[in-house]
Tab-separated table of C-alpha atoms in Angstrom:
chain	number	residue	atom	x	y	z
Y	1	MET	CA	28.547	-19.715	8.527
Y	2	ASP	CA	27.261	-16.358	9.588
Y	3	ARG	CA	24.699	-16.583	13.128
Y	4	TYR	CA	21.993	-13.902	13.490
Y	5	ASP	CA	19.149	-13.493	16.309
Y	6	VAL	CA	17.166	-12.116	13.289
Y	7	ALA	CA	17.666	-11.449	9.312
Y	8	VAL	CA	14.844	-9.753	7.161
Y	9	ILE	CA	14.329	-10.952	3.519
Y	10	GLY	CA	13.716	-7.644	1.944
Y	11	ALA	CA	14.463	-3.973	1.840
Y	12	GLY	CA	11.629	-2.320	1.142
Y	13	PRO	CA	9.466	-0.118	4.172
Y	14	ALA	CA	8.282	-2.309	5.687
Y	15	GLY	CA	11.176	-5.142	6.163
Y	16	LEU	CA	12.741	-1.753	7.472
Y	17	MET	CA	11.010	-0.970	9.773
Y	18	ALA	CA	11.077	-4.666	10.841
Y	19	ALA	CA	15.028	-4.291	11.034
Y	20	LYS	CA	15.173	-0.993	13.364
Y	21	HIS	CA	12.422	-2.198	15.436
Y	22	ALA	CA	14.344	-5.908	16.143
Y	23	SER	CA	18.379	-4.384	16.464
Y	24	ILE	CA	16.449	-1.663	18.973
Y	25	CYS	CA	15.246	-4.186	20.905
Y	26	GLY	CA	19.074	-5.542	21.054
Y	27	ALA	CA	19.339	-7.886	18.211
Y	28	ARG	CA	21.938	-8.668	16.325
Y	29	THR	CA	19.680	-8.259	12.701
Y	30	ILE	CA	20.417	-8.917	8.874
Y	31	VAL	CA	18.406	-7.379	5.826
Y	32	LEU	CA	18.857	-9.605	2.819
Y	33	GLU	CA	17.769	-7.526	-0.180
Y	34	GLU	CA	17.809	-9.332	-3.423
Y	35	HIS	CA	18.619	-6.728	-5.642
Y	36	ARG	CA	21.803	-4.638	-5.729
Y	37	ALA	CA	20.375	-1.104	-5.099
Y	38	ILE	CA	18.136	-0.155	-2.028
Y	39	GLY	CA	14.354	0.943	-3.346
Y	40	TYR	CA	15.219	-0.734	-7.033
Y	41	PRO	CA	12.391	-1.644	-8.961
Y	42	VAL	CA	10.348	0.922	-7.507
Y	43	GLN	CA	6.235	-0.840	-7.469
Y	44	CYS	CA	4.401	1.949	-6.181
Y	45	ALA	CA	2.406	5.012	-7.146
Y	46	GLY	CA	4.517	6.925	-4.347
Y	47	LEU	CA	1.874	8.518	-2.835
Y	48	LEU	CA	2.040	8.832	0.875
Y	49	GLY	CA	-0.173	10.346	3.675
Y	50	ILE	CA	0.756	12.269	6.389
Y	51	SER	CA	0.058	9.668	8.627
Y	52	ALA	CA	2.576	6.950	6.875
Y	53	LEU	CA	5.147	10.198	6.978
Y	54	GLU	CA	5.386	10.472	10.424
Y	55	ALA	CA	5.232	6.361	10.817
Y	56	ALA	CA	8.124	6.569	9.156
Y	57	GLU	CA	10.627	7.578	11.887
Y	58	ILE	CA	12.676	9.738	9.809
Y	59	PRO	CA	12.729	13.068	8.466
Y	60	ALA	CA	10.292	14.354	6.184
Y	61	GLU	CA	12.920	15.923	3.379
Y	62	GLY	CA	14.698	15.299	0.885
Y	63	PHE	CA	11.851	12.719	-0.915
Y	64	LEU	CA	9.042	14.981	-0.631
Y	65	ILE	CA	7.891	16.142	-4.086
Y	66	ASN	CA	4.165	17.828	-4.455
Y	67	PRO	CA	1.719	18.463	-1.619
Y	68	PHE	CA	-1.549	17.316	-1.446
Y	69	ARG	CA	-4.700	18.519	-0.330
Y	70	GLY	CA	-7.438	17.672	-2.353
Y	71	ALA	CA	-8.770	14.904	-4.701
Y	72	VAL	CA	-10.963	14.542	-8.163
Y	73	PHE	CA	-13.275	11.297	-7.759
Y	74	VAL	CA	-15.031	11.280	-12.255
Y	75	SER	CA	-17.351	8.686	-12.216
Y	76	PRO	CA	-17.592	6.482	-15.573
Y	77	ASN	CA	-19.562	9.110	-17.594
Y	78	GLY	CA	-17.537	12.028	-16.939
Y	79	HIS	CA	-19.146	13.280	-13.844
Y	80	SER	CA	-16.328	14.544	-11.191
Y	81	LEU	CA	-16.426	15.370	-7.526
Y	82	SER	CA	-13.908	17.191	-6.029
Y	83	PHE	CA	-12.753	17.597	-2.312
Y	84	ARG	CA	-10.738	20.405	-1.312
Y	85	SER	CA	-9.091	19.341	2.409
Y	86	PRO	CA	-7.924	22.461	4.546
Y	87	ARG	CA	-4.990	21.564	5.070
Y	88	VAL	CA	-2.024	18.838	3.269
Y	89	ARG	CA	-3.334	15.274	3.196
Y	90	ALA	CA	-0.691	13.331	1.329
Y	91	TRP	CA	2.354	13.970	0.113
Y	92	ALA	CA	3.838	12.289	-3.623
Y	93	ILE	CA	7.718	10.836	-2.739
Y	94	ASP	CA	10.158	9.799	-4.642
Y	95	ARG	CA	10.086	6.408	-3.388
Y	96	ARG	CA	14.087	5.486	-4.054
Y	97	LEU	CA	15.116	8.158	-1.980
Y	98	PHE	CA	12.277	7.040	1.085
Y	99	ASP	CA	13.783	3.840	0.654
Y	100	ARG	CA	17.025	4.569	1.219
Y	101	ARG	CA	16.117	7.368	3.991
Y	102	MET	CA	14.856	4.015	5.670
Y	103	ALA	CA	17.757	2.111	5.082
Y	104	VAL	CA	20.180	4.633	6.908
Y	105	ALA	CA	17.719	4.625	9.575
Y	106	ALA	CA	17.798	0.783	9.990
Y	107	ALA	CA	21.590	0.816	9.998
Y	108	ASP	CA	22.520	3.575	12.626
Y	109	HIS	CA	20.065	1.216	14.731
Y	110	GLY	CA	22.557	-1.475	14.823
Y	111	ALA	CA	21.152	-3.652	11.509
Y	112	GLU	CA	23.557	-5.136	8.799
Y	113	ILE	CA	21.965	-4.277	4.997
Y	114	LEU	CA	23.464	-6.630	2.476
Y	115	THR	CA	22.480	-6.189	-1.298
Y	116	GLY	CA	22.713	-8.503	-3.790
Y	117	ALA	CA	21.806	-11.029	-1.189
Y	118	HIS	CA	19.148	-13.757	-2.655
Y	119	VAL	CA	17.529	-16.200	-0.491
Y	120	ARG	CA	17.229	-19.677	-2.457
Y	121	ALA	CA	15.535	-21.540	0.190
Y	122	VAL	CA	14.985	-21.982	3.748
Y	123	GLU	CA	15.065	-24.806	6.433
Y	124	ARG	CA	15.034	-24.895	9.757
Y	125	SER	CA	17.690	-26.849	11.828
Y	126	ARG	CA	17.634	-27.567	15.752
Y	127	GLY	CA	15.922	-24.596	16.258
Y	128	LEU	CA	17.550	-22.432	13.822
Y	129	MET	CA	16.517	-21.363	10.433
Y	130	LEU	CA	19.174	-21.577	7.805
Y	131	LEU	CA	18.904	-19.013	4.872
Y	132	ARG	CA	20.699	-20.659	1.688
Y	133	LEU	CA	22.189	-17.911	-0.858
Y	134	TYR	CA	23.865	-18.196	-3.588
Y	135	ASP	CA	27.454	-18.694	-1.961
Y	136	LYS	CA	26.563	-18.398	1.434
Y	137	GLU	CA	24.450	-19.963	4.306
Y	138	ILE	CA	22.908	-17.677	7.005
Y	139	ALA	CA	21.306	-18.362	10.396
Y	140	ALA	CA	18.678	-16.575	12.121
Y	141	ARG	CA	16.109	-17.484	15.595
Y	142	ALA	CA	13.691	-15.494	13.620
Y	143	VAL	CA	13.070	-15.041	9.836
Y	144	ILE	CA	11.044	-12.552	8.824
Y	145	SER	CA	9.859	-12.166	4.734
Y	146	ALA	CA	9.035	-8.892	3.586
Y	147	GLU	CA	9.534	-10.276	0.049
Y	148	GLY	CA	7.335	-8.110	-1.261
Y	149	VAL	CA	3.867	-9.450	-3.112
Y	150	ARG	CA	5.486	-13.213	-4.429
Y	151	ALA	CA	6.978	-13.994	-1.343
Y	152	SER	CA	8.615	-17.437	-1.957
Y	153	ILE	CA	9.771	-18.347	1.245
Y	154	ALA	CA	6.359	-17.387	3.517
Y	155	ARG	CA	4.796	-19.975	1.372
Y	156	CYS	CA	7.374	-22.728	1.654
Y	157	CYS	CA	7.521	-22.051	5.198
Y	158	GLY	CA	3.871	-22.521	5.327
Y	159	ILE	CA	2.119	-19.094	5.931
Y	160	PRO	CA	-0.741	-18.893	2.925
Y	161	PRO	CA	-1.046	-16.092	0.214
Y	162	PRO	CA	-3.445	-13.060	0.494
Y	163	ARG	CA	-7.307	-13.558	-0.901
Y	164	ARG	CA	-6.710	-11.128	-3.763
Y	165	ILE	CA	-3.769	-10.331	-6.306
Y	166	LEU	CA	-4.361	-7.328	-8.673
Y	167	SER	CA	-2.346	-6.127	-11.532
Y	168	GLY	CA	-1.015	-2.260	-11.353
Y	169	ALA	CA	0.174	-0.573	-13.713
Y	170	GLN	CA	1.904	3.052	-13.773
Y	171	VAL	CA	3.680	6.170	-15.972
Y	172	GLU	CA	5.483	8.930	-15.590
Y	173	VAL	CA	4.083	11.527	-18.536
Y	174	PRO	CA	4.400	14.992	-19.400
Y	175	PHE	CA	0.608	15.889	-18.365
Y	176	ASP	CA	-1.135	18.812	-18.889
Y	177	VAL	CA	-2.248	19.398	-14.959
Y	178	ASP	CA	-5.632	21.036	-14.082
Y	179	ASP	CA	-4.585	21.371	-10.362
Y	180	ILE	CA	-1.205	20.412	-8.986
Y	181	GLU	CA	-2.844	20.123	-5.432
Y	182	SER	CA	-5.736	17.821	-6.386
Y	183	VAL	CA	-4.990	13.279	-7.298
Y	184	GLU	CA	-7.051	12.094	-9.971
Y	185	VAL	CA	-9.277	9.346	-9.015
Y	186	HIS	CA	-10.947	8.003	-12.098
Y	187	LEU	CA	-13.741	5.379	-11.533
Y	188	GLY	CA	-15.422	1.936	-13.364
Y	189	ARG	CA	-15.881	-1.546	-14.173
Y	190	ASP	CA	-15.163	-1.446	-17.514
Y	191	LEU	CA	-11.959	0.994	-16.666
Y	192	ALA	CA	-9.821	-0.387	-14.005
Y	193	PRO	CA	-11.740	-3.355	-12.472
Y	194	GLY	CA	-10.848	-4.669	-8.788
Y	195	LEU	CA	-10.429	-0.785	-8.024
Y	196	PHE	CA	-9.403	2.259	-9.907
Y	197	ALA	CA	-6.867	4.389	-12.358
Y	198	TRP	CA	-4.957	7.666	-10.817
Y	199	VAL	CA	-3.451	10.797	-11.526
Y	200	ILE	CA	-0.676	11.681	-9.057
Y	201	PRO	CA	0.896	15.244	-9.936
Y	202	ILE	CA	4.342	15.518	-9.474
Y	203	SER	CA	4.898	18.852	-11.241
Y	204	GLN	CA	2.143	21.086	-12.725
Y	205	ASP	CA	3.516	19.539	-16.548
Y	206	PHE	CA	4.525	16.074	-15.126
Y	207	ALA	CA	1.852	13.027	-13.520
Y	208	ARG	CA	2.457	9.427	-12.478
Y	209	ILE	CA	-0.920	7.829	-14.207
Y	210	GLY	CA	-1.289	4.551	-13.115
Y	211	LEU	CA	-4.514	1.888	-12.398
Y	212	CYS	CA	-4.581	-2.079	-10.511
Y	213	ALA	CA	-7.441	-4.011	-12.063
Y	214	SER	CA	-8.161	-7.727	-11.562
Y	215	GLU	CA	-5.807	-8.688	-14.426
Y	216	SER	CA	-3.557	-7.302	-16.967
Y	217	ALA	CA	-2.918	-3.855	-15.520
Y	218	CYS	CA	-1.187	-3.131	-18.534
Y	219	VAL	CA	-3.803	-3.623	-21.598
Y	220	TYR	CA	-6.499	-1.358	-19.415
Y	221	LEU	CA	-3.775	1.116	-19.103
Y	222	ARG	CA	-2.466	1.783	-22.748
Y	223	ARG	CA	-6.541	2.001	-22.824
Y	224	PHE	CA	-6.892	4.724	-20.227
Y	225	LEU	CA	-4.234	6.754	-21.653
Y	226	GLU	CA	-5.921	6.635	-25.492
Y	227	SER	CA	-9.765	7.585	-23.713
Y	228	ASP	CA	-10.997	10.820	-24.553
Y	229	ARG	CA	-10.465	12.472	-21.266
Y	230	ILE	CA	-6.327	11.730	-20.698
Y	231	LYS	CA	-4.983	11.212	-24.475
Y	232	SER	CA	-6.040	14.740	-24.706
Y	233	ARG	CA	-3.470	15.813	-22.157
Y	234	ILE	CA	-0.444	13.965	-22.714
Y	235	CYS	CA	2.044	16.250	-23.870
Y	236	GLY	CA	4.636	13.739	-24.569
Y	237	SER	CA	6.163	10.165	-24.353
Y	238	PRO	CA	6.112	7.807	-20.822
Y	239	VAL	CA	9.676	8.218	-19.302
Y	240	SER	CA	8.614	5.515	-17.119
Y	241	LEU	CA	7.122	2.431	-16.404
Y	242	VAL	CA	6.055	0.818	-13.179
Y	243	VAL	CA	4.405	-3.184	-12.969
Y	244	GLY	CA	3.412	-5.118	-9.939
Y	245	GLY	CA	0.876	-7.598	-8.174
Y	246	LEU	CA	-0.794	-5.693	-5.522
Y	247	PRO	CA	-2.479	-7.796	-2.940
Y	248	LEU	CA	-5.879	-7.528	-1.102
Y	249	GLY	CA	-6.927	-9.435	2.028
Y	250	PRO	CA	-4.324	-11.158	4.198
Y	251	PRO	CA	-4.419	-14.731	4.578
Y	252	GLU	CA	-5.955	-16.321	7.894
Y	253	ARG	CA	-1.980	-16.931	9.264
Y	254	THR	CA	0.981	-14.677	8.977
Y	255	PHE	CA	3.631	-16.454	10.699
Y	256	GLY	CA	4.797	-20.018	10.754
Y	257	GLU	CA	7.743	-22.360	12.649
Y	258	GLY	CA	10.707	-19.505	12.758
Y	259	VAL	CA	8.881	-17.139	10.801
Y	260	LEU	CA	6.775	-14.026	9.744
Y	261	ALA	CA	5.433	-12.366	6.942
Y	262	VAL	CA	4.584	-8.679	6.691
Y	263	GLY	CA	3.840	-5.752	4.369
Y	264	ASP	CA	3.368	-7.107	0.703
Y	265	ALA	CA	3.941	-10.530	1.598
Y	266	ALA	CA	1.054	-10.753	4.509
Y	267	GLY	CA	-0.998	-9.092	2.458
Y	268	GLN	CA	-0.874	-6.727	5.129
Y	269	VAL	CA	-2.352	-2.931	2.271
Y	270	LYS	CA	-5.492	-0.579	2.194
Y	271	PRO	CA	-7.502	-2.444	0.561
Y	272	THR	CA	-9.498	1.043	0.090
Y	273	SER	CA	-7.194	2.713	-1.596
Y	274	GLY	CA	-3.969	0.037	-2.794
Y	275	GLY	CA	-1.304	1.803	-0.433
Y	276	GLY	CA	0.423	-0.546	1.419
Y	277	VAL	CA	3.214	1.276	2.957
Y	278	TYR	CA	1.632	2.851	5.924
Y	279	PRO	CA	0.642	-0.980	6.897
Y	280	GLY	CA	3.229	-2.266	6.770
Y	281	LEU	CA	5.349	0.101	8.506
Y	282	LEU	CA	2.561	-0.397	11.582
Y	283	CYS	CA	3.085	-4.033	11.100
Y	284	GLY	CA	6.835	-4.014	10.540
Y	285	ARG	CA	7.492	-2.322	13.896
Y	286	ILE	CA	5.435	-4.889	15.510
Y	287	ALA	CA	6.843	-7.852	13.648
Y	288	GLY	CA	10.673	-6.783	14.618
Y	289	ARG	CA	10.119	-6.219	18.253
Y	290	VAL	CA	7.813	-10.305	18.245
Y	291	ALA	CA	11.020	-11.585	16.360
Y	292	ALA	CA	13.601	-9.903	18.592
Y	293	GLU	CA	11.818	-11.135	22.130
Y	294	HIS	CA	11.471	-14.495	19.932
Y	295	ALA	CA	14.907	-15.159	19.777
Y	296	LEU	CA	16.212	-13.471	22.674
Y	297	ASN	CA	13.771	-14.577	24.967
Y	298	ALA	CA	11.982	-17.469	23.367
Y	299	LYS	CA	8.969	-15.984	23.353
Y	300	PRO	CA	5.848	-16.540	20.859
Y	301	LEU	CA	5.617	-15.921	17.366
Y	302	GLU	CA	2.045	-16.125	17.816
Y	303	ALA	CA	2.064	-12.862	19.638
Y	304	TYR	CA	2.461	-10.785	16.110
Y	305	GLU	CA	-0.873	-12.098	14.810
Y	306	ALA	CA	-2.699	-10.767	17.377
Y	307	GLU	CA	-0.795	-7.479	18.294
Y	308	TRP	CA	-1.326	-6.345	14.323
Y	309	ARG	CA	-4.511	-7.106	13.765
Y	310	SER	CA	-5.146	-5.740	16.773
Y	311	ALA	CA	-3.357	-2.563	15.250
Y	312	ILE	CA	-5.075	-2.152	11.782
Y	313	GLY	CA	-7.296	-5.717	11.338
Y	314	LYS	CA	-10.533	-3.627	11.623
Y	315	GLU	CA	-9.360	-1.601	9.217
Y	316	ILE	CA	-8.460	-3.469	6.557
Y	317	LEU	CA	-11.555	-5.904	7.368
Y	318	ILE	CA	-13.772	-2.683	6.929
Y	319	GLY	CA	-11.596	-1.814	4.037
Y	320	MET	CA	-12.126	-5.511	2.624
Y	321	ARG	CA	-15.908	-4.746	2.312
Y	322	VAL	CA	-15.469	-0.872	0.887
Y	323	ASN	CA	-13.399	-2.634	-2.063
Y	324	ASP	CA	-16.081	-5.700	-2.632
Y	325	ILE	CA	-19.233	-3.219	-2.869
Y	326	LEU	CA	-17.156	-0.960	-5.468
Y	327	ARG	CA	-15.935	-3.656	-7.339
Y	328	HIS	CA	-19.769	-5.173	-7.103
Y	329	MET	CA	-20.927	-2.002	-8.637
Y	330	SER	CA	-21.966	-1.419	-11.636
Y	331	ASP	CA	-20.761	1.719	-13.670
Y	332	GLY	CA	-24.217	2.986	-13.811
Y	333	ASP	CA	-24.494	3.078	-10.149
Y	334	ILE	CA	-21.292	4.594	-9.399
Y	335	ASP	CA	-22.298	7.485	-11.836
Y	336	ARG	CA	-25.614	8.294	-9.620
Y	337	MET	CA	-23.353	7.440	-6.632
Y	338	ILE	CA	-21.055	10.466	-7.596
Y	339	SER	CA	-23.500	12.645	-8.942
Y	340	ARG	CA	-25.590	12.579	-5.646
Y	341	ILE	CA	-22.473	13.498	-3.173
Y	342	ALA	CA	-22.231	16.402	-5.653
Y	343	GLU	CA	-25.360	17.167	-3.956
Y	344	ARG	CA	-24.496	16.893	-1.063
Y	345	PRO	CA	-22.674	19.669	0.767
Y	346	ASP	CA	-22.574	17.993	4.086
Y	347	ILE	CA	-21.036	14.776	2.802
Y	348	ILE	CA	-18.673	16.893	1.080
Y	349	ARG	CA	-17.772	18.960	3.693
Y	350	ALA	CA	-17.385	16.041	6.305
Y	351	ILE	CA	-15.088	14.266	3.783
Y	352	GLU	CA	-12.639	17.559	3.405
Y	353	LEU	CA	-12.694	17.814	7.104
Y	354	HIS	CA	-12.000	14.047	8.353
Y	355	GLY	CA	-10.860	12.855	5.103
Y	356	ASP	CA	-7.381	10.330	5.955
Y	357	ILE	CA	-6.301	7.739	2.893
Y	358	ASP	CA	-4.336	6.255	5.875
Y	359	ARG	CA	-7.528	5.039	8.483
Y	360	PRO	CA	-10.441	5.747	6.411
Y	361	SER	CA	-12.365	4.126	8.872
Y	362	ARG	CA	-12.437	7.201	10.738
Y	363	LEU	CA	-14.290	8.684	7.869
Y	364	LEU	CA	-16.580	5.984	7.343
Y	365	LEU	CA	-18.423	6.744	10.870
Y	366	ARG	CA	-18.821	10.257	10.392
Y	367	VAL	CA	-20.013	9.773	7.180
Y	368	LEU	CA	-22.419	6.563	7.150
Y	369	PRO	CA	-24.974	8.317	9.288
Y	370	LEU	CA	-25.187	10.967	6.501
Y	371	LEU	CA	-25.333	8.558	3.370
Y	372	ALA	CA	-28.204	6.458	5.632
Y	373	GLY	CA	-30.905	9.356	5.144
Y	374	ASP	CA	-30.613	9.571	1.548
Y	375	LEU	CA	-32.823	6.631	0.190
Y	376	THR	CA	-30.867	6.949	-3.495
Y	377	ILE	CA	-27.807	6.164	-1.718
Y	378	VAL	CA	-28.674	3.686	0.564
Y	379	ARG	CA	-30.721	2.058	-2.651
Y	380	ILE	CA	-27.593	2.272	-4.765
Y	381	LEU	CA	-25.421	0.763	-1.834
Y	382	LEU	CA	-27.475	-2.288	-1.310
Y	383	ARG	CA	-27.392	-3.518	-4.988
Y	384	ALA	CA	-24.015	-3.659	-4.855
Y	385	ILE	CA	-23.912	-5.472	-1.592
Y	386	PHE	CA	-26.754	-8.014	-2.752
Y	387	PRO	CA	-26.058	-8.344	-6.868
């Protein structure tokens, strides 16, 4: 039986970051990835903010596709609201190449990576965690579940599921792009209940079009693609389809006996945008260090819970409240909100200067005083907060 200090289940960005930092701390670390290749299957829109690229701790080259300075928000009735920052705020990326770069970085720091390694079960025995694969067993002093939204091992070890799981779907299609440097965000309860739909240009004539909804994302996506606002701009057949679940709201506890959960497995996702890479990277760094300290020096795993919530817990909590407000806002109120903000150049300017898809609470603090002085906006928000 092979023995390690730390075993990481899942080779996504959060798991690879955890593995790298566990290795940096001196722990003998292995990453167990059930698929045969790193970065497959892709289950992400592939849009990263600048903070996420910096948090990845790898050279930002080879996987960058298209930069973004702006965004266009489209209401249910077609009202639009545009923002454009003076600097690049985000990039469309190739997630497969991004994940592989993360894997190289983890391996360079000493982590072993085993693909085609599906962990069927985990049990505790004599102070060790025994991970059962199809053809072998691996022993570790600490296990990090970076399995993704399903997280069957984490659930079996007593770590609860996230508060909500949305359904997501995305296609890449030939597309008549209006502005290659702007992401389109389409809002509406009938369009994408639970979150929103998006158009992410990856070239002047190609785009990723997707959405997240409370259920049946493929059904809603088909309707979106056939809608008047999108259908006339599609110039050919889709060339790829990405589907997956999106966890929102971390459970009350993200550790168990000998086990930590990180990334989607722990519901560490931005509720305002559905992005999980940035919080996963931040929490992965913490998880790797805490797991190594537990394995090498018998320090308690409880430290992980306090540290990651101190780092990003408040951001996720605020995001959940914003998401709840959006979910309860009627299409009519979304139309009125978009129209009203479009008449407020002071709010638009604040968003353009301070918008940050990775830390939206910072923008919220800047914009709230402006919103509070507008009775029309206050009435809309109160109706959503007290439906």
